[in-house]
PDB file of C-alpha atoms in Angstrom:
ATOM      1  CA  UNK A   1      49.135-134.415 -28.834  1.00  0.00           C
ATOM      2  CA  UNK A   2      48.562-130.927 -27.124  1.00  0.00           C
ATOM      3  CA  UNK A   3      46.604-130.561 -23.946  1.00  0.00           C
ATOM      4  CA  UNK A   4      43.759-129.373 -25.081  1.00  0.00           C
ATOM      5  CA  UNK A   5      43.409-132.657 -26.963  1.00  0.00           C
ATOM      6  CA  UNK A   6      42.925-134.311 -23.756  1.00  0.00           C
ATOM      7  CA  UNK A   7      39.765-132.503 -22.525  1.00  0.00           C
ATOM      8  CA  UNK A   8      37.571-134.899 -23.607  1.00  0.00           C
ATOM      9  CA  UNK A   9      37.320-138.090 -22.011  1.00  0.00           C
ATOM     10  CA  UNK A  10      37.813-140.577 -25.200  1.00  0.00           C
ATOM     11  CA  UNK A  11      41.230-138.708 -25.626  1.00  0.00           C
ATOM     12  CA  UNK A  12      42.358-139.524 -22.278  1.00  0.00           C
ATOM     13  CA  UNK A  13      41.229-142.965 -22.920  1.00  0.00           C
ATOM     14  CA  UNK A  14      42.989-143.431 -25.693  1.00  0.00           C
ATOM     15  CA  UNK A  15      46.191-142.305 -24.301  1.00  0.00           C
ATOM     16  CA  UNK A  16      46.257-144.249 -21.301  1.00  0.00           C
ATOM     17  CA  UNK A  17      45.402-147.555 -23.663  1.00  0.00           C
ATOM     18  CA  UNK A  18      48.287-146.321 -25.483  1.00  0.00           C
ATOM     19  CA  UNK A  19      50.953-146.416 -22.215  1.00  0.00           C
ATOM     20  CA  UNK A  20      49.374-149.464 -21.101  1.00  0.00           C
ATOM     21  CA  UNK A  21      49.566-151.430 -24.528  1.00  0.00           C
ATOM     22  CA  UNK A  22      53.076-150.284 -24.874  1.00  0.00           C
ATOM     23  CA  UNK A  23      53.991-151.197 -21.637  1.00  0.00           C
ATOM     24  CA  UNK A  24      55.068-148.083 -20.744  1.00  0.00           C
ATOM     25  CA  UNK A  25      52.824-148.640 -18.153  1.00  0.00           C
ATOM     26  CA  UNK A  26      53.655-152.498 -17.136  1.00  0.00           C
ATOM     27  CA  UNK A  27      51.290-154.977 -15.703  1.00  0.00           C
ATOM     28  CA  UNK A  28      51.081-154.738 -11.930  1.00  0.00           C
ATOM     29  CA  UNK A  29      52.272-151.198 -11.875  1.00  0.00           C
ATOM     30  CA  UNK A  30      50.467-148.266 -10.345  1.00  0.00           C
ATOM     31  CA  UNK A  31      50.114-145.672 -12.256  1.00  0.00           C
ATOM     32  CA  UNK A  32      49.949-141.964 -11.333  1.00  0.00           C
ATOM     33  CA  UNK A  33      47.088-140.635  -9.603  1.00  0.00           C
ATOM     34  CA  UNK A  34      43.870-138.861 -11.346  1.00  0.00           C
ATOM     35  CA  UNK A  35      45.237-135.402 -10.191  1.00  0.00           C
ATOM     36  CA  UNK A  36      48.399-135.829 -11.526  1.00  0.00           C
ATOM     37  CA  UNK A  37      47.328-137.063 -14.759  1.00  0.00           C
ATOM     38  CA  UNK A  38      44.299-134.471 -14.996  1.00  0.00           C
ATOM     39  CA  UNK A  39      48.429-131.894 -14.514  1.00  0.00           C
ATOM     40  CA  UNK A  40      49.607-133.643 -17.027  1.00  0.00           C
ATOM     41  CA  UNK A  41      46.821-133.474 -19.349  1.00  0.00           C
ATOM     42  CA  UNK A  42      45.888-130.423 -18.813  1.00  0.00           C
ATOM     43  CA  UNK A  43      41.987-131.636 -17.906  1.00  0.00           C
ATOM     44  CA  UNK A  44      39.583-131.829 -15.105  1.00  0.00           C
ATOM     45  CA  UNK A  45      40.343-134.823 -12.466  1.00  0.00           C
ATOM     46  CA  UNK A  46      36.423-136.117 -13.342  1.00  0.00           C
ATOM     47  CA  UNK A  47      37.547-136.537 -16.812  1.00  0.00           C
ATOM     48  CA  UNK A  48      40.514-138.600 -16.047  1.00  0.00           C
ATOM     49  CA  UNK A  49      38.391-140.435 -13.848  1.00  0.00           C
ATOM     50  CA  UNK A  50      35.691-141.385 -16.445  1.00  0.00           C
ATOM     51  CA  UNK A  51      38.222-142.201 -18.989  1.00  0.00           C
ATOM     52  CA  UNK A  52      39.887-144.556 -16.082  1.00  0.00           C
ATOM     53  CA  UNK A  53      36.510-145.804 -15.031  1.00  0.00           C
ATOM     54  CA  UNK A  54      35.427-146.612 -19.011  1.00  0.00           C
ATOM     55  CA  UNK A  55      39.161-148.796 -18.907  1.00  0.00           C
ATOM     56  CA  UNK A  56      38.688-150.234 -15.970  1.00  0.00           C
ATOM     57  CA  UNK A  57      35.099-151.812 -17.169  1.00  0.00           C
ATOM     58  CA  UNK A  58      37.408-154.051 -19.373  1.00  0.00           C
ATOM     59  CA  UNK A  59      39.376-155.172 -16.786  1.00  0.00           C
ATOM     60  CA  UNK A  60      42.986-153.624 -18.405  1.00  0.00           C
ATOM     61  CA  UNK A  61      43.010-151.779 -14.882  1.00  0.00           C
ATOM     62  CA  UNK A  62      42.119-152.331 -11.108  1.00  0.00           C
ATOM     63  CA  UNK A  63      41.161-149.613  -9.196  1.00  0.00           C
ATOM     64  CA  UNK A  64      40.748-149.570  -5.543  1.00  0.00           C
ATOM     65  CA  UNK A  65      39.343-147.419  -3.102  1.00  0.00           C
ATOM     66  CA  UNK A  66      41.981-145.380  -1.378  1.00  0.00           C
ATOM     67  CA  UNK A  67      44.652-147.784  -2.836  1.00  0.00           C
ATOM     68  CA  UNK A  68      44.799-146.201  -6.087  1.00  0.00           C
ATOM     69  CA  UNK A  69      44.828-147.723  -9.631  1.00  0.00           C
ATOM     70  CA  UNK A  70      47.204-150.409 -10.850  1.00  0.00           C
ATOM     71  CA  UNK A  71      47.234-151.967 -14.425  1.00  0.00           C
ATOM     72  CA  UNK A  72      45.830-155.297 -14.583  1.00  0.00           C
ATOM     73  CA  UNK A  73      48.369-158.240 -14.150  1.00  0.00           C
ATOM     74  CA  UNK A  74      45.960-160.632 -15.928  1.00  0.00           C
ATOM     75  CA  UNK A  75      43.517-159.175 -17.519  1.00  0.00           C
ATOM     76  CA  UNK A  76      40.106-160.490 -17.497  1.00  0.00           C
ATOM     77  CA  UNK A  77      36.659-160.283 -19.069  1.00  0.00           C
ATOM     78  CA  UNK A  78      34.212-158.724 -16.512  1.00  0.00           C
ATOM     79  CA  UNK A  79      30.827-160.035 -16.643  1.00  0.00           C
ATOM     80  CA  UNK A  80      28.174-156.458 -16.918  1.00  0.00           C
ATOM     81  CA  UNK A  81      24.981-157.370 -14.582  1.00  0.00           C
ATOM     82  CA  UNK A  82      22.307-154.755 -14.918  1.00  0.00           C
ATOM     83  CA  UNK A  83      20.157-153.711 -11.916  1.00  0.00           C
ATOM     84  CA  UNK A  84      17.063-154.837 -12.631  1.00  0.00           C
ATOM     85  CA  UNK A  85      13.643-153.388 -11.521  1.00  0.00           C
ATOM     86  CA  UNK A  86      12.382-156.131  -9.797  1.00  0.00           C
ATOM     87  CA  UNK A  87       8.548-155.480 -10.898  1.00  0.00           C
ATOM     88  CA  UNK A  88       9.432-155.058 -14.548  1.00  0.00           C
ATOM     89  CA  UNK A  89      10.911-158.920 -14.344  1.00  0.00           C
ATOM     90  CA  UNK A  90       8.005-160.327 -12.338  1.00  0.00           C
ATOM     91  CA  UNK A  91       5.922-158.628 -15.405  1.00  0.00           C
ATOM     92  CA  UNK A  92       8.241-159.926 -18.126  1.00  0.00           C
ATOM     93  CA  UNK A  93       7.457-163.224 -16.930  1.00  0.00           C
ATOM     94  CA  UNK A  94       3.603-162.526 -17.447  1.00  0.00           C
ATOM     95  CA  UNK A  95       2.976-162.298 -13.636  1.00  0.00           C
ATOM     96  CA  UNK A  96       1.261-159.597 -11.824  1.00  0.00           C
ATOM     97  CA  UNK A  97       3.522-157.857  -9.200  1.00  0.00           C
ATOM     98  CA  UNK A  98       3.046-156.743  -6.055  1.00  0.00           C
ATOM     99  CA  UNK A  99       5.057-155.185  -3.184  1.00  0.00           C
ATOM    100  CA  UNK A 100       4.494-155.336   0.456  1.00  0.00           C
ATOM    101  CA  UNK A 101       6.486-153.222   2.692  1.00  0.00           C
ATOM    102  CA  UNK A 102       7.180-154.911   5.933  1.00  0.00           C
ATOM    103  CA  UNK A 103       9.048-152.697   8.538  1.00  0.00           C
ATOM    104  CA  UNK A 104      10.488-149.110   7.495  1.00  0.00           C
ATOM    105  CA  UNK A 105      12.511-146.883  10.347  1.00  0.00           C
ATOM    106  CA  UNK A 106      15.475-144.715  10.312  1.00  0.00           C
ATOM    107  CA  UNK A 107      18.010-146.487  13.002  1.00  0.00           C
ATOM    108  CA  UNK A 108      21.845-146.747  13.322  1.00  0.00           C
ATOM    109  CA  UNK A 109      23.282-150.043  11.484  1.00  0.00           C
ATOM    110  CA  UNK A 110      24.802-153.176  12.615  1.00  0.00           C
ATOM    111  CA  UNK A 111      28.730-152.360  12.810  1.00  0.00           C
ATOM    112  CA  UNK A 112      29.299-154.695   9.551  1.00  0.00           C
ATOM    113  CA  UNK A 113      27.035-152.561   7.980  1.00  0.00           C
ATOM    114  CA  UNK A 114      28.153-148.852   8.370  1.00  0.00           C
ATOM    115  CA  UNK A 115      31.593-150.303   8.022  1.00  0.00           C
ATOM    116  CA  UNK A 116      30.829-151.527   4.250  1.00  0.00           C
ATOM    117  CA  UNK A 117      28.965-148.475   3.738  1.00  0.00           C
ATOM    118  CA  UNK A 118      32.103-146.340   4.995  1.00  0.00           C
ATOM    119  CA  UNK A 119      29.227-144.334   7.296  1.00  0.00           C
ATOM    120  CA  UNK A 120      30.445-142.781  10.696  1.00  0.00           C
ATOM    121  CA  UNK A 121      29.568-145.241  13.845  1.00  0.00           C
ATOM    122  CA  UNK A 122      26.144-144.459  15.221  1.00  0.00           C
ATOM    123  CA  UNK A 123      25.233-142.538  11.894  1.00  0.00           C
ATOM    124  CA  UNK A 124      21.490-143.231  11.490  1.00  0.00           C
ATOM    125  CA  UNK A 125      20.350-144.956   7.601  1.00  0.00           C
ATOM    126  CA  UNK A 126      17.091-145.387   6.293  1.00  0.00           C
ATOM    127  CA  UNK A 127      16.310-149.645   7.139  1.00  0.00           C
ATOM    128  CA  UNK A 128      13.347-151.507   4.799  1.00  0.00           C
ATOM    129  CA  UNK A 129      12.193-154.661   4.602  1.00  0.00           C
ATOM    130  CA  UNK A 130      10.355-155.750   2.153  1.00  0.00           C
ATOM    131  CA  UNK A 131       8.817-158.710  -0.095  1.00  0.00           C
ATOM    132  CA  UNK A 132       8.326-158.499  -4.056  1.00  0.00           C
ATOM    133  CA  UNK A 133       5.301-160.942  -5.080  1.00  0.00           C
ATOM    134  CA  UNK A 134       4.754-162.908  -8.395  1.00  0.00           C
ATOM    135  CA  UNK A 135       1.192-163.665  -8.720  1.00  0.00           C
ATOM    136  CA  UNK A 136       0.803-163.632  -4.705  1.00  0.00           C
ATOM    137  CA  UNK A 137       3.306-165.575  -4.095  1.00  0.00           C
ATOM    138  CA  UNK A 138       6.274-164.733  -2.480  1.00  0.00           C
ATOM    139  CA  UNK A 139       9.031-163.561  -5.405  1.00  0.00           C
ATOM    140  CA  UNK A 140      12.047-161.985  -3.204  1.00  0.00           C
ATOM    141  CA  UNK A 141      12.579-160.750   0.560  1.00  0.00           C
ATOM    142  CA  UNK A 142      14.351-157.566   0.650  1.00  0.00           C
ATOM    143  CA  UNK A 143      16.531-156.270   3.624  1.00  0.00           C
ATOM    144  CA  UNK A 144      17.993-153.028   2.712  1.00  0.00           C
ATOM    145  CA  UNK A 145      19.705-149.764   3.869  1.00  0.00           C
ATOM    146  CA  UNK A 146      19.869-146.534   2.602  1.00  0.00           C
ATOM    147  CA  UNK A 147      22.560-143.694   3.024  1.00  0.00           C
ATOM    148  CA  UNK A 148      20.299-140.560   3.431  1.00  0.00           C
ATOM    149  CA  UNK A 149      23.176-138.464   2.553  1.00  0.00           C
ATOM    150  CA  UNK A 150      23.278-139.418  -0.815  1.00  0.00           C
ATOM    151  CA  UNK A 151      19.408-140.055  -1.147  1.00  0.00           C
ATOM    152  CA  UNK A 152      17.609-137.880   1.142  1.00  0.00           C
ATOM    153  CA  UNK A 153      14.711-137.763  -0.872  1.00  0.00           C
ATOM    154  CA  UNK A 154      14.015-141.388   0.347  1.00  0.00           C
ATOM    155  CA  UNK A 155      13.417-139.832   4.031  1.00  0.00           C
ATOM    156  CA  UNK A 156      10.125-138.279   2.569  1.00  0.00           C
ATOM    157  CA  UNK A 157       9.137-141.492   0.308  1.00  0.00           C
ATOM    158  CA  UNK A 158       6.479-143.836   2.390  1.00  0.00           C
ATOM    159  CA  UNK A 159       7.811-146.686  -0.350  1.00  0.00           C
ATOM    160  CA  UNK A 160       4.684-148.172   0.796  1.00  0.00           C
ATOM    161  CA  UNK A 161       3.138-148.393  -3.347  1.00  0.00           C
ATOM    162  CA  UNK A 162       6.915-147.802  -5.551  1.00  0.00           C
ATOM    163  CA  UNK A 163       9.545-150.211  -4.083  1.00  0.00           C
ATOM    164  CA  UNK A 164      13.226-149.061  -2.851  1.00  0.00           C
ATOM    165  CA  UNK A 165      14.132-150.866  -5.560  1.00  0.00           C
ATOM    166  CA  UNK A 166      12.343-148.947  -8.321  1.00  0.00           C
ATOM    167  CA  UNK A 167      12.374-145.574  -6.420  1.00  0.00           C
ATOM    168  CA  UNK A 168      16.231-145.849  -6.412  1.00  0.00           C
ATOM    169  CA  UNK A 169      17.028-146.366  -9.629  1.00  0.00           C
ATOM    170  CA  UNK A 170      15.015-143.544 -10.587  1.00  0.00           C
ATOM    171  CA  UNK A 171      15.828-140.756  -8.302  1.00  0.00           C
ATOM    172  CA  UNK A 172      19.655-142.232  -6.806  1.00  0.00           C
ATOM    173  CA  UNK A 173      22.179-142.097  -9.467  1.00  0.00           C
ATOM    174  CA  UNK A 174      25.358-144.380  -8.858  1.00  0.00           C
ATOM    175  CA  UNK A 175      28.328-144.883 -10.420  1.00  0.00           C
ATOM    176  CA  UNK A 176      29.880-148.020  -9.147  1.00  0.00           C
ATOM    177  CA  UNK A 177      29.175-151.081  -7.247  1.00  0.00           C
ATOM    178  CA  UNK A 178      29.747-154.544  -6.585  1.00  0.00           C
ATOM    179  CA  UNK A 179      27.581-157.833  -6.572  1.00  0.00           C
ATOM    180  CA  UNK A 180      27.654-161.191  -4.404  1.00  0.00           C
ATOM    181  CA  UNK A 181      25.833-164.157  -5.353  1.00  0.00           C
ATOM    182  CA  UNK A 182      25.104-167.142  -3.124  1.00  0.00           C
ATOM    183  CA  UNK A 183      23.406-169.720  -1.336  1.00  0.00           C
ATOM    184  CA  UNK A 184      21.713-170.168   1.916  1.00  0.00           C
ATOM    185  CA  UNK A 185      19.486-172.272   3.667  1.00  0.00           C
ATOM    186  CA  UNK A 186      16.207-170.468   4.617  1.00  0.00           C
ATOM    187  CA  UNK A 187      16.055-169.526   8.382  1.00  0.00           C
ATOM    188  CA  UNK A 188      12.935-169.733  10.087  1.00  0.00           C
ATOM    189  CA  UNK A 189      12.024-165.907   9.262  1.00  0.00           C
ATOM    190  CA  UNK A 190      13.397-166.550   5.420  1.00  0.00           C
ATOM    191  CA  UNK A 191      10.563-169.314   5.424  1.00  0.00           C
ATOM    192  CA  UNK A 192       7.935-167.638   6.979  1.00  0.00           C
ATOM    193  CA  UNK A 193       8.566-164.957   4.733  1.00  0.00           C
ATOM    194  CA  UNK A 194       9.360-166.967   1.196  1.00  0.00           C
ATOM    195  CA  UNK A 195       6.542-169.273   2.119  1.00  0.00           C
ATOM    196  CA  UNK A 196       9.286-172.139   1.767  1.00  0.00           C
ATOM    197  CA  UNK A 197      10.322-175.152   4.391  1.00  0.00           C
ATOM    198  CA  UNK A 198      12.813-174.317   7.173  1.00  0.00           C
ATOM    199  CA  UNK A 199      16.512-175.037   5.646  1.00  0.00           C
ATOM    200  CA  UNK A 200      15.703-174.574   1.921  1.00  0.00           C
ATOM    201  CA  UNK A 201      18.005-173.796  -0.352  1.00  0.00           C
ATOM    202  CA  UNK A 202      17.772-170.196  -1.394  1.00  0.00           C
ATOM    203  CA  UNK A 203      19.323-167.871  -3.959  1.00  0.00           C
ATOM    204  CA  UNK A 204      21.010-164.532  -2.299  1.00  0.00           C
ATOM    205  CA  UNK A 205      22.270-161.431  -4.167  1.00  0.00           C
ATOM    206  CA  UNK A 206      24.090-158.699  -1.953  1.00  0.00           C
ATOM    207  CA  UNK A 207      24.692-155.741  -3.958  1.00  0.00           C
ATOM    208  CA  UNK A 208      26.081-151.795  -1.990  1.00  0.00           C
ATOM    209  CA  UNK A 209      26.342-149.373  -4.335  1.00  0.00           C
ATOM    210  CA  UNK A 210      28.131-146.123  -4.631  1.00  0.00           C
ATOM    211  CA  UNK A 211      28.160-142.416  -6.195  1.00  0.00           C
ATOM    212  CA  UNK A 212      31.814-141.751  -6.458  1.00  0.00           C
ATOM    213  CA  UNK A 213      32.835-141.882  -2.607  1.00  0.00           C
ATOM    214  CA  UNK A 214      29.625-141.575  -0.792  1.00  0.00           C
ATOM    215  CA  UNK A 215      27.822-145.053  -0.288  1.00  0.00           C
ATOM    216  CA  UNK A 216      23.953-144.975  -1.460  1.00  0.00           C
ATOM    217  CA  UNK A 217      22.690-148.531  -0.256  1.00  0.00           C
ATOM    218  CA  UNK A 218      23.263-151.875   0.634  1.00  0.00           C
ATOM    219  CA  UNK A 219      21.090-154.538  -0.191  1.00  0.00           C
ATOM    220  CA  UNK A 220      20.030-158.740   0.439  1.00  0.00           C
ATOM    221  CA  UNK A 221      17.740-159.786  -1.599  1.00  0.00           C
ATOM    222  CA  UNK A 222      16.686-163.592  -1.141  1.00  0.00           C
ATOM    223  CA  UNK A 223      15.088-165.613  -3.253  1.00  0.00           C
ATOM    224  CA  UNK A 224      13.718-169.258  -3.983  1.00  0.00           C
ATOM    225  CA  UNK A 225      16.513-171.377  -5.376  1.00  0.00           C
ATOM    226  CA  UNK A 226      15.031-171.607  -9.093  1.00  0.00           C
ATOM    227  CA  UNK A 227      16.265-167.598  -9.387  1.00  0.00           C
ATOM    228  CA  UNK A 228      18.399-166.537 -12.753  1.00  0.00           C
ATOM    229  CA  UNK A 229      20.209-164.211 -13.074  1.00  0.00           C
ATOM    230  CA  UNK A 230      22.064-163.487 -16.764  1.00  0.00           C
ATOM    231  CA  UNK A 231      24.827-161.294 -17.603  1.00  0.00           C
ATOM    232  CA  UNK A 232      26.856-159.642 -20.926  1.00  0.00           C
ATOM    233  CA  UNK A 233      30.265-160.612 -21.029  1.00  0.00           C
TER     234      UNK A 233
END
């Protein structure tokens, strides 16, 4: 296959499945990194990224920030978890949404924060806190920060009608994440907020999300314990 075969991302794809299925490339090795492949191949480093991004969906490869890209020693199914508009499921469930926006300023972080986001110590992010309603009752309580840098629309947005939630997903793109699911007991502000008793089990999702290197946000949502969530395997 000539070079030029390999500007297109598929191609790329199909070559590293190739080294990996033949064990040229072995499980547990690294492999070379995007700019030397994108050399070799005689492409653009983004495309060998997206073809290494599509592969690593499956789970054949595990890529790492700053520790490069290895191939998969067991591979595994990975579960796909869409981010979900949170009005559109209060309104799939024949509810009526509503969203109240509870404290909005532009500060500097907690430490654990800026860390996870990768933002420089002291940098300032855009803090909400919000709840999502169902009906008037209390659906979700959101605590979130936003990167500016990679949203700064969201400095001008009062996100006092459209939630962060909704107003991300439209105007932030992303292009990889990770999720957290688990329990808590509510706290005293978790009740007063969630309209639940003191110590009540609750549902938490943490999700940070990224475009390429640049964090966008980092969000908690809590909810009552009777939450779903489904994915696609």
């Amino acid at each position: 296959m000539t070079k030029s075969a390999f500007r297109n991302w598929q191609r790329v794809q199909d070559e590293v499945l190739r080294r990996i299925q033949t064990r040229e490339w072995k499980p547990g090795e690294m492999i070379p990194h995007e700019a030397a492949l994108a050399t070799e191949f005689g492409c653009a480093r983004a495309t060998v990224n997206r073809a290494l991004r599509e592969i690593a969906e499956t789970g054949l490869l595990d890529r790492r920030r700053k520790a490069g890209t290895r191939v998969a020693e067991q591979p595994v199914a990975k579960a796909t978890f869409d981010i979900a508009v949170i009005r559109q499921e209060v309104e799939t469930r024949g509810q009526r949404y509503q969203h109240r926006l509870i404290e909005r300023a532009e500060r500097a972080p907690p430490h654990a924060v800026s860390a996870a986001m990768a933002t420089a110590p002291g940098a300032k992010l855009l803090y909400l806190k919000a709840l999502h309603m169902a009906d008037d009752r209390p659906y979700a309580l959101e605590d979130r920060w936003i990167n500016l840098e990679a949203a700064p629309g969201a400095r001008d947005e009062a996100f006092a009608e459209t939630s962060a939630n909704e107003w991300l997903l439209k105007h932030a793109p992303y292009t990889h994440g990770e999720i957290v699911f688990s329990a808590t007991s509510a706290s005293t502000d978790d009740a007063d907020a969630l309209a639940c008793a003191v110590g009540a089990a609750l549902f938490v999702l943490d999700r940070l999300t990224w475009h390429r290197d640049l964090s966008v946000t980092k969000v908690r949502l809590v909810f009552s314990k009777d939450h779903q969530v489904r994915a696609a395997l």
